[in-house]
Short mmCIF file of C-alpha atoms in Angstrom, two decimals:
data_model
loop_
_atom_site.label_atom_id
_atom_site.label_comp_id
_atom_site.label_asym_id
_atom_site.label_seq_id
_atom_site.Cartn_x
_atom_site.Cartn_y
_atom_site.Cartn_z
CA MET A 1110 16.06 22.50 -18.72
CA THR A 1111 15.03 25.18 -21.23
CA ASP A 1112 13.05 28.11 -19.82
CA PRO A 1113 9.49 27.06 -20.75
CA MET A 1114 8.13 30.57 -21.16
CA THR A 1115 10.97 31.42 -23.55
CA ALA A 1116 10.46 28.24 -25.57
CA VAL A 1117 6.78 28.76 -26.36
CA PRO A 1118 5.70 32.34 -25.60
CA SER A 1119 2.47 32.01 -27.61
CA ILE A 1120 0.61 29.72 -25.18
CA PRO A 1121 -2.00 31.78 -23.26
CA THR A 1122 -1.80 31.85 -19.48
CA HIS A 1123 -5.41 30.72 -19.11
CA ARG A 1124 -4.62 27.44 -20.91
CA LEU A 1125 -1.85 26.74 -18.43
CA LYS A 1126 -4.29 27.48 -15.60
CA GLN A 1127 -6.76 25.01 -17.11
CA ALA A 1128 -4.00 22.42 -17.32
CA GLY A 1129 -3.15 23.04 -13.68
CA ALA A 1130 -6.80 22.64 -12.69
CA THR A 1131 -7.01 19.33 -14.57
CA LEU A 1132 -3.94 18.01 -12.79
CA ARG A 1133 -5.25 19.17 -9.40
CA ASP A 1134 -8.44 17.22 -10.01
CA CYS A 1135 -6.38 14.14 -10.82
CA LEU A 1136 -4.32 14.72 -7.68
CA ASP A 1137 -7.49 14.79 -5.58
CA LYS A 1138 -8.70 11.57 -7.22
CA SER A 1139 -5.35 9.91 -6.57
CA ARG A 1140 -5.55 10.82 -2.89
CA THR A 1141 -9.13 9.56 -2.64
CA LEU A 1142 -8.38 6.29 -4.40
CA GLY A 1143 -5.01 5.83 -2.71
CA CYS A 1144 -3.14 5.17 -5.97
CA LEU A 1145 -1.17 7.00 -8.65
CA GLY A 1146 -3.40 5.95 -11.57
CA PRO A 1147 -5.30 9.21 -12.14
CA PHE A 1148 -2.03 11.08 -12.74
CA VAL A 1149 -1.19 9.37 -16.05
CA PHE A 1150 -4.80 9.82 -17.18
CA GLY A 1151 -4.53 13.51 -16.28
CA VAL A 1152 -1.34 13.84 -18.32
CA ALA A 1153 -3.17 12.46 -21.37
CA GLN A 1154 -6.06 14.90 -20.81
CA VAL A 1155 -3.76 17.92 -20.53
CA LEU A 1156 -1.76 16.94 -23.61
CA GLU A 1157 -4.92 16.55 -25.67
CA SER A 1158 -6.07 20.02 -24.63
CA PHE A 1159 -2.82 21.30 -26.18
CA GLY A 1160 -3.33 19.37 -29.42
CA ILE A 1161 -1.03 16.46 -28.50
CA LYS A 1162 -3.04 13.27 -28.92
CA ALA A 1163 -1.18 10.54 -27.04
CA ASP A 1164 -2.44 6.98 -27.20
CA ARG A 1165 -0.24 5.75 -24.36
CA VAL A 1166 1.31 7.37 -21.27
CA ASN A 1167 3.74 5.46 -19.07
CA LEU A 1168 5.18 6.38 -15.68
CA PRO A 1169 7.69 4.03 -14.00
CA ALA A 1170 7.27 5.04 -10.35
CA SER A 1171 10.42 3.63 -8.78
CA ARG A 1172 12.31 4.21 -5.55
CA LEU A 1173 15.18 5.19 -7.88
CA PHE A 1174 13.18 8.21 -9.03
CA GLY A 1175 11.42 9.35 -5.85
CA PHE A 1176 8.57 6.87 -5.32
CA ARG A 1177 8.45 5.83 -1.66
CA HIS A 1178 6.38 2.95 -0.35
CA PRO A 1179 7.04 0.72 2.68
CA ILE A 1180 5.94 -2.42 0.80
CA TYR A 1181 6.58 -1.77 -2.90
CA SER A 1182 9.79 -0.62 -4.55
CA PHE A 1183 8.32 -0.13 -8.01
CA ALA A 1184 4.92 0.73 -9.49
CA ASN A 1185 4.48 0.82 -13.25
CA LEU A 1186 1.54 2.91 -14.45
CA THR A 1187 0.35 2.81 -18.04
CA TRP A 1188 -2.62 4.65 -19.54
CA ILE A 1189 -3.77 3.36 -22.95
CA ARG A 1190 -6.51 5.08 -24.92
CA ASP A 1191 -9.91 3.37 -24.64
CA SER A 1192 -8.62 1.25 -21.77
CA GLU A 1193 -8.28 1.37 -17.98
CA VAL A 1194 -5.06 2.55 -16.38
CA GLN A 1195 -2.85 -0.49 -15.86
CA LEU A 1196 -1.10 -0.72 -12.48
CA GLN A 1197 1.68 -3.17 -11.69
CA TYR A 1198 3.49 -3.36 -8.34
CA TRP A 1199 6.71 -5.07 -7.30
CA PRO A 1200 7.58 -5.54 -3.61
CA HIS A 1201 10.92 -4.72 -2.02
CA SER A 1202 13.34 -7.62 -2.13
CA ASP A 1203 16.95 -8.48 -1.43
CA SER A 1204 17.61 -9.46 -5.04
CA PRO A 1205 20.60 -7.88 -6.85
CA GLN A 1206 18.18 -6.34 -9.36
CA ASP A 1207 16.31 -4.50 -6.60
CA LYS A 1208 19.60 -3.14 -5.24
CA ALA A 1209 21.02 -2.20 -8.64
CA SER A 1210 22.35 1.30 -9.28
CA VAL A 1211 20.37 3.67 -11.48
CA PRO A 1212 22.57 3.19 -14.58
CA ASP A 1213 22.55 -0.59 -14.26
CA SER A 1214 18.80 -0.78 -13.70
CA LEU A 1215 18.07 1.34 -16.79
CA ARG A 1216 20.33 -0.42 -19.29
CA GLY A 1217 18.21 -1.52 -22.23
CA SER A 1218 15.58 1.12 -21.47
CA PRO A 1219 14.66 4.20 -23.52
CA TYR A 1220 14.70 6.09 -20.20
CA TYR A 1221 18.48 5.67 -19.92
CA PRO A 1222 19.35 8.91 -21.83
CA LEU A 1223 17.10 10.94 -19.52
CA VAL A 1224 18.33 9.75 -16.15
CA VAL A 1225 21.96 8.92 -16.90
CA ASP A 1226 22.85 11.31 -19.74
CA HIS A 1227 20.59 14.12 -18.42
CA CYS A 1228 18.72 14.62 -21.70
CA ASP A 1229 15.43 16.51 -21.59
CA PHE A 1230 13.86 14.27 -24.22
CA ALA A 1231 14.51 11.05 -26.11
CA ARG A 1232 12.37 10.72 -29.25
CA PHE A 1233 12.14 7.59 -31.36
CA ASP A 1234 10.56 7.09 -34.77
CA LEU A 1235 9.17 3.59 -34.31
CA GLU A 1236 8.69 3.05 -38.06
CA ALA A 1237 12.12 4.18 -39.23
CA ILE A 1238 14.57 1.67 -37.79
CA GLN A 1239 14.87 -1.45 -35.71
CA HIS A 1240 15.39 -0.33 -32.12
CA GLU A 1241 17.57 -2.09 -29.58
CA PHE A 1242 15.11 -1.49 -26.76
CA LYS A 1243 12.72 -4.36 -26.10
CA ARG A 1244 9.92 -2.00 -25.08
CA LEU A 1245 10.14 -0.04 -28.31
CA LYS A 1246 10.08 -3.22 -30.38
CA GLN A 1247 6.91 -4.28 -28.59
CA LEU A 1248 5.27 -0.89 -29.14
CA THR A 1249 6.13 -1.06 -32.85
CA GLU A 1250 4.48 -4.47 -33.08
CA ASP A 1251 1.44 -3.01 -31.30
CA GLY A 1252 1.04 -0.35 -33.99
CA TYR A 1253 2.67 2.69 -32.36
CA LYS A 1254 4.62 5.02 -34.65
CA ASP A 1255 6.01 7.80 -32.45
CA TYR A 1256 7.53 7.68 -28.94
CA ILE A 1257 8.88 10.41 -26.68
CA ALA A 1258 10.47 9.92 -23.27
CA MET A 1259 10.69 13.09 -21.19
CA ALA A 1260 12.51 13.97 -17.98
CA LEU A 1261 10.50 15.38 -15.09
CA SER A 1262 12.81 17.29 -12.75
CA LEU A 1263 11.50 16.82 -9.20
CA PRO A 1264 12.30 19.27 -6.35
CA ASN A 1265 14.58 16.70 -4.67
CA LYS A 1266 16.86 16.86 -7.77
CA THR A 1267 15.66 13.43 -8.90
CA ILE A 1268 14.87 12.87 -12.56
CA GLN A 1269 11.60 11.01 -13.02
CA PRO A 1270 11.15 9.63 -16.55
CA MET A 1271 7.78 9.52 -18.30
CA SER A 1272 6.86 8.59 -21.85
CA ILE A 1273 4.09 9.21 -24.36
CA ALA A 1274 3.46 7.19 -27.51
CA CYS A 1275 1.14 7.66 -30.48
CA ARG A 1276 -0.24 5.44 -33.24
CA SER A 1277 0.34 8.33 -35.65
CA ARG A 1278 2.96 11.09 -35.70
CA PHE A 1279 3.15 13.72 -32.97
CA PRO A 1280 3.06 17.33 -34.25
CA GLU A 1281 6.38 19.09 -34.65
CA VAL A 1282 5.70 21.39 -31.67
CA VAL A 1283 5.34 18.44 -29.30
CA GLU A 1284 8.68 18.97 -27.51
CA ASP A 1285 8.00 22.70 -27.11
CA VAL A 1286 4.61 21.97 -25.54
CA LEU A 1287 6.09 19.31 -23.27
CA THR A 1288 8.74 21.80 -22.16
CA VAL A 1289 6.04 24.24 -21.12
CA LEU A 1290 4.06 21.57 -19.29
CA GLU A 1291 7.04 19.91 -17.58
CA PRO A 1292 6.93 22.12 -14.44
CA LEU A 1293 3.21 21.37 -14.02
CA PHE A 1294 3.73 17.64 -14.45
CA SER A 1295 6.75 17.64 -12.12
CA SER A 1296 5.14 19.64 -9.30
CA THR A 1297 1.93 17.58 -9.46
CA LEU A 1298 3.84 14.32 -9.39
CA ASP A 1299 5.99 15.49 -6.49
CA ALA A 1300 2.87 16.44 -4.50
CA LEU A 1301 1.37 13.07 -5.37
CA TYR A 1302 4.51 11.22 -4.28
CA GLN A 1303 4.65 13.09 -0.97
CA GLY A 1304 0.96 12.55 -0.22
CA SER A 1305 1.09 8.94 -1.37
CA ALA A 1306 4.10 8.21 0.83
CA ALA A 1307 2.37 9.70 3.89
CA ALA A 1308 -0.86 7.80 3.22
CA HIS A 1309 0.86 4.48 2.60
CA LEU A 1310 3.11 4.88 5.63
CA ALA A 1311 0.10 5.64 7.83
CA GLN A 1312 -1.84 2.65 6.49
CA SER A 1313 1.14 0.30 6.67
CA TYR A 1314 2.24 1.29 10.18
CA ILE A 1315 -1.06 2.29 11.79
CA GLY A 1316 -3.69 0.47 9.74
CA ARG A 1317 -5.97 0.92 6.74
CA ILE A 1318 -8.85 2.18 8.94
CA THR A 1319 -6.93 4.10 11.58
CA GLY A 1320 -4.15 5.52 9.37
CA PRO A 1321 -6.38 7.86 7.32
CA LYS A 1322 -8.00 9.13 10.55
CA VAL A 1323 -4.62 10.08 11.97
CA LEU A 1324 -3.64 11.84 8.72
CA ALA A 1325 -6.93 13.73 8.79
CA GLY A 1326 -6.01 15.11 12.21
CA GLU A 1327 -8.72 13.29 14.13
CA PHE A 1328 -6.27 12.17 16.80
CA VAL A 1329 -3.63 14.16 18.64
CA ARG A 1330 -1.75 13.41 21.83
CA GLY A 1331 -4.15 12.67 24.67
CA ASN A 1332 -7.17 12.65 22.36
CA THR A 1333 -8.97 9.31 22.69
CA GLN A 1334 -12.43 8.02 21.92
CA LYS A 1335 -14.52 5.45 23.71
CA ILE A 1336 -15.73 2.89 21.22
CA GLU A 1337 -17.21 -0.61 21.28
CA ALA A 1338 -14.97 -3.06 19.52
CA GLY A 1339 -13.87 -6.63 19.25
CA ILE A 1340 -10.26 -7.20 20.34
CA LEU A 1341 -8.08 -10.12 19.29
CA PHE A 1342 -4.63 -10.81 20.67
CA CYS A 1343 -2.58 -13.23 18.60
CA ASP A 1344 0.70 -14.85 19.59
CA ILE A 1345 3.04 -17.27 17.82
CA ARG A 1346 3.35 -20.46 19.83
CA GLY A 1347 6.82 -21.77 20.76
CA PHE A 1348 8.48 -18.58 19.58
CA THR A 1349 11.45 -18.84 21.95
CA ALA A 1350 12.25 -22.38 20.82
CA LEU A 1351 11.91 -21.39 17.17
CA THR A 1352 14.27 -18.45 17.68
CA GLU A 1353 16.89 -20.68 19.28
CA LYS A 1354 16.58 -23.14 16.42
CA LEU A 1355 16.60 -20.63 13.55
CA GLY A 1356 18.59 -17.75 15.02
CA ALA A 1357 17.70 -14.07 15.02
CA GLU A 1358 18.05 -13.66 11.24
CA GLY A 1359 16.26 -16.91 10.45
CA ILE A 1360 13.21 -16.19 12.59
CA VAL A 1361 12.29 -12.87 10.91
CA PRO A 1362 11.13 -14.33 7.55
CA ILE A 1363 9.15 -17.00 9.45
CA VAL A 1364 7.37 -14.38 11.54
CA ASN A 1365 6.60 -12.39 8.38
CA SER A 1366 5.26 -15.53 6.68
CA VAL A 1367 2.97 -16.25 9.64
CA PHE A 1368 1.72 -12.67 9.67
CA ASP A 1369 1.21 -12.85 5.89
CA VAL A 1370 -1.23 -15.69 6.49
CA ILE A 1371 -3.15 -13.88 9.22
CA GLY A 1372 -3.24 -10.41 7.63
CA PRO A 1373 -5.48 -11.24 4.65
CA SER A 1374 -7.92 -13.08 6.92
CA VAL A 1375 -8.17 -10.07 9.24
CA GLN A 1376 -8.89 -7.78 6.30
CA LYS A 1377 -11.33 -10.22 4.71
CA PHE A 1378 -13.45 -10.27 7.87
CA GLY A 1379 -13.35 -6.48 8.35
CA GLY A 1380 -10.72 -6.21 11.07
CA GLU A 1381 -7.54 -4.19 11.29
CA ILE A 1382 -4.11 -5.10 12.63
CA LEU A 1383 -3.48 -2.15 14.94
CA LYS A 1384 0.05 -3.08 16.01
CA PHE A 1385 2.71 -5.76 16.08
CA ILE A 1386 4.40 -6.53 19.39
CA GLY A 1387 7.36 -8.76 18.62
CA ASP A 1388 5.83 -12.12 17.68
CA ALA A 1389 2.34 -10.97 18.66
CA MET A 1390 -0.29 -8.73 17.13
CA LEU A 1391 -3.21 -6.66 18.35
CA ILE A 1392 -6.28 -6.75 16.10
CA ILE A 1393 -9.38 -4.58 16.34
CA PHE A 1394 -12.89 -5.03 14.92
CA PRO A 1395 -14.80 -1.75 15.47
CA ILE A 1396 -18.53 -1.92 16.14
CA ASP A 1397 -20.39 0.70 14.10
CA LYS A 1398 -23.62 1.23 12.19
CA ASP A 1399 -22.63 -1.44 9.66
CA HIS A 1400 -21.17 -3.97 12.13
CA ASN A 1401 -23.03 -4.92 15.31
CA SER A 1402 -21.83 -7.20 18.14
CA GLN A 1403 -23.02 -10.34 16.37
CA ASN A 1404 -21.35 -9.41 13.08
CA VAL A 1405 -18.11 -8.64 14.88
CA SER A 1406 -18.21 -11.82 16.97
CA GLU A 1407 -18.78 -13.98 13.89
CA SER A 1408 -16.00 -12.13 12.05
CA MET A 1409 -13.55 -12.68 14.90
CA VAL A 1410 -14.28 -16.40 14.99
CA GLY A 1411 -13.98 -16.59 11.19
CA THR A 1412 -10.64 -14.80 11.28
CA VAL A 1413 -9.31 -17.20 13.91
CA GLN A 1414 -10.50 -20.34 12.10
CA GLU A 1415 -9.01 -19.30 8.77
CA SER A 1416 -5.75 -18.07 10.33
CA VAL A 1417 -5.16 -21.18 12.47
CA SER A 1418 -5.76 -23.43 9.46
CA GLY A 1419 -3.50 -21.33 7.23
CA VAL A 1420 -0.61 -21.26 9.72
CA ALA A 1421 -0.86 -25.02 10.24
CA GLU A 1422 -0.57 -25.50 6.48
CA LEU A 1423 2.37 -23.11 6.37
CA GLY A 1424 4.10 -25.12 9.10
CA GLU A 1425 3.64 -28.32 7.13
CA ASN A 1426 5.08 -26.73 3.99
CA LEU A 1427 8.08 -25.33 5.89
CA LYS A 1428 8.44 -28.45 8.03
CA LEU A 1429 8.35 -26.34 11.17
CA PRO A 1430 6.14 -26.66 14.28
CA LEU A 1431 4.20 -23.46 13.65
CA GLY A 1432 1.15 -22.59 15.69
CA ILE A 1433 -0.70 -19.52 16.90
CA GLY A 1434 -2.99 -18.68 19.79
CA PHE A 1435 -5.79 -16.12 20.00
CA GLY A 1436 -7.65 -14.39 22.80
CA GLY A 1437 -10.84 -12.52 21.95
CA HIS A 1438 -13.27 -10.23 23.72
CA VAL A 1439 -15.85 -7.58 22.77
CA GLY A 1440 -16.23 -4.50 24.94
CA GLU A 1441 -15.59 -0.79 25.40
CA VAL A 1442 -12.07 0.46 24.73
CA LEU A 1443 -10.22 3.77 24.65
CA TYR A 1444 -9.03 4.34 21.07
CA GLY A 1445 -6.39 6.99 20.38
CA ASN A 1446 -2.88 8.38 20.79
CA ILE A 1447 -0.60 8.14 23.79
CA GLY A 1448 3.05 9.02 24.21
CA THR A 1449 5.52 11.82 24.82
CA GLU A 1450 5.67 15.25 23.25
CA GLN A 1451 8.09 13.90 20.65
CA ARG A 1452 6.87 10.32 20.09
CA LEU A 1453 3.30 9.04 19.83
CA ASP A 1454 1.79 5.59 19.51
CA PHE A 1455 -1.71 4.68 18.43
CA THR A 1456 -3.37 2.02 20.51
CA VAL A 1457 -6.44 0.79 22.36
CA MET A 1458 -6.59 0.57 26.14
CA GLY A 1459 -8.96 -0.47 28.87
CA PRO A 1460 -10.25 -3.53 30.77
CA ALA A 1461 -11.58 -5.08 27.55
CA VAL A 1462 -8.09 -5.06 26.04
CA ASN A 1463 -6.57 -6.52 29.21
CA LEU A 1464 -9.14 -9.32 29.25
CA ALA A 1465 -8.44 -10.24 25.63
CA SER A 1466 -4.75 -10.49 26.49
CA ARG A 1467 -5.46 -12.69 29.52
CA LEU A 1468 -7.68 -14.97 27.43
CA GLU A 1469 -4.89 -15.46 24.90
CA SER A 1470 -2.63 -16.63 27.70
CA LEU A 1471 -5.18 -19.38 28.53
CA CYS A 1472 -4.69 -21.13 25.19
CA LYS A 1473 -1.97 -23.30 26.68
CA THR A 1474 -4.07 -24.02 29.80
CA PHE A 1475 -6.96 -25.38 27.74
CA GLY A 1476 -4.90 -26.79 24.88
CA ALA A 1477 -6.84 -24.57 22.47
CA SER A 1478 -5.91 -22.43 19.50
CA ALA A 1479 -8.23 -19.67 20.71
CA VAL A 1480 -10.01 -18.65 23.89
CA PHE A 1481 -12.97 -16.27 23.76
CA SER A 1482 -15.00 -14.43 26.38
CA GLU A 1483 -18.67 -14.91 27.10
CA SER A 1484 -19.42 -11.62 25.33
CA ILE A 1485 -18.50 -13.34 22.07
CA ALA A 1486 -20.08 -16.70 22.93
CA ASN A 1487 -23.42 -14.89 23.44
CA HIS A 1488 -23.43 -13.85 19.79
CA THR A 1489 -22.33 -16.99 17.97
CA SER A 1490 -23.17 -20.67 18.02
CA GLN A 1491 -19.68 -21.70 16.92
CA LEU A 1492 -18.17 -21.82 20.43
CA ILE A 1493 -18.24 -24.33 23.25
CA GLN A 1494 -17.49 -23.76 26.92
CA LEU A 1495 -13.99 -24.78 27.95
CA GLY A 1496 -14.29 -24.09 31.67
CA GLU A 1497 -13.69 -21.42 34.26
CA GLU A 1498 -10.31 -19.96 35.17
CA LYS A 1499 -8.93 -17.25 37.40
CA VAL A 1500 -6.81 -14.70 35.59
CA LYS A 1501 -4.52 -11.92 36.78
CA GLY A 1502 -6.21 -8.60 37.46
CA ILE A 1503 -9.77 -9.94 37.56
CA GLU A 1504 -11.30 -10.98 40.88
CA GLU A 1505 -13.92 -13.47 39.72
CA PRO A 1506 -13.11 -16.54 37.61
CA ILE A 1507 -13.97 -16.04 33.94
CA THR A 1508 -15.74 -18.50 31.66
CA ALA A 1509 -13.58 -19.46 28.72
CA TRP A 1510 -14.95 -20.49 25.34
CA GLY A 1511 -13.27 -22.24 22.44
CA ILE A 1512 -14.13 -23.07 18.83
CA ARG A 1513 -16.50 -25.99 18.38
CA ARG A 1514 -14.96 -28.95 16.54
CA ASP A 1515 -17.61 -30.88 14.59
#
């Protein structure tokens, strides 16, 4: 790219510092909100401070350009003047389109010259001619007159396209100003991508509550906290038989579908899936100033009821004998990191966790979809006593409770 300081030597240093400060503020907001939206708004703010009044800023955040997310392969961000930032997400898939090469995926896009032909800019007069690009035709119909796509050169040698559009004409110096600002935009976006990837990985693999704590440095190896929490163990019933019937490749999408039913219920009731263990999951409901033992007990029962019903419906739709079992207990647990010097795992440990696991194993004994401890039964009227049973590791028989069926 052209040396920005050679291209426009008349821009004062303090204005570039102000632009950098604006983008840093947007970066902080993006980290706080956990999304990329503030970046495109920040681009519009910076451009306006340099006399470039954009009415639309678009950033296609794709895995092809450097965006990394464990769930989504593409996020399209669009800022439009006098409107909220529009965010659209597309999940990873096995479709040919998702696996397409960069040139193939950009055919029919005004970003093609930037990424494939290595142009710094691609400018289009939307009033002058009929354009072949569908996006440009739509923008023309929406009243836009000028459009510029620019290439942001990221440190990993990836070209990230971005565009600005205006309902009037951009000033003649627009490309010179964009050239000066390109390093600021690129470095800010790269920092945002790196931070976003770390945050989303932590939330996806550790949990939406626990992940940010780990990133903040609250937990290191051997550092644990004693907390009161509700613990749910969940297991897919008849998993071995299903695996034999569907095969190793066939069972994976079924397990994901079952977990997709349970996950939203856990989040709805304030819990967090702490880990997956094959066909099972460990769920935690922390007790804190906003959630006491009764709140947590009711939430655990609500999660189980909604999940069991949802998985049964899924089984009917798929014509498969799908079922799940839960074991639940509330008590004190150790919450933190364990592992080797090279590999750590975040988990909860203690007698309360062991009891929840043992209760889950009693589902088959009592023919129930969930078995809870007395610590939960004491805080909700939705359970009935199933009986007493001796379980491994506990001397005295425990009283088992199940969900009342009216």
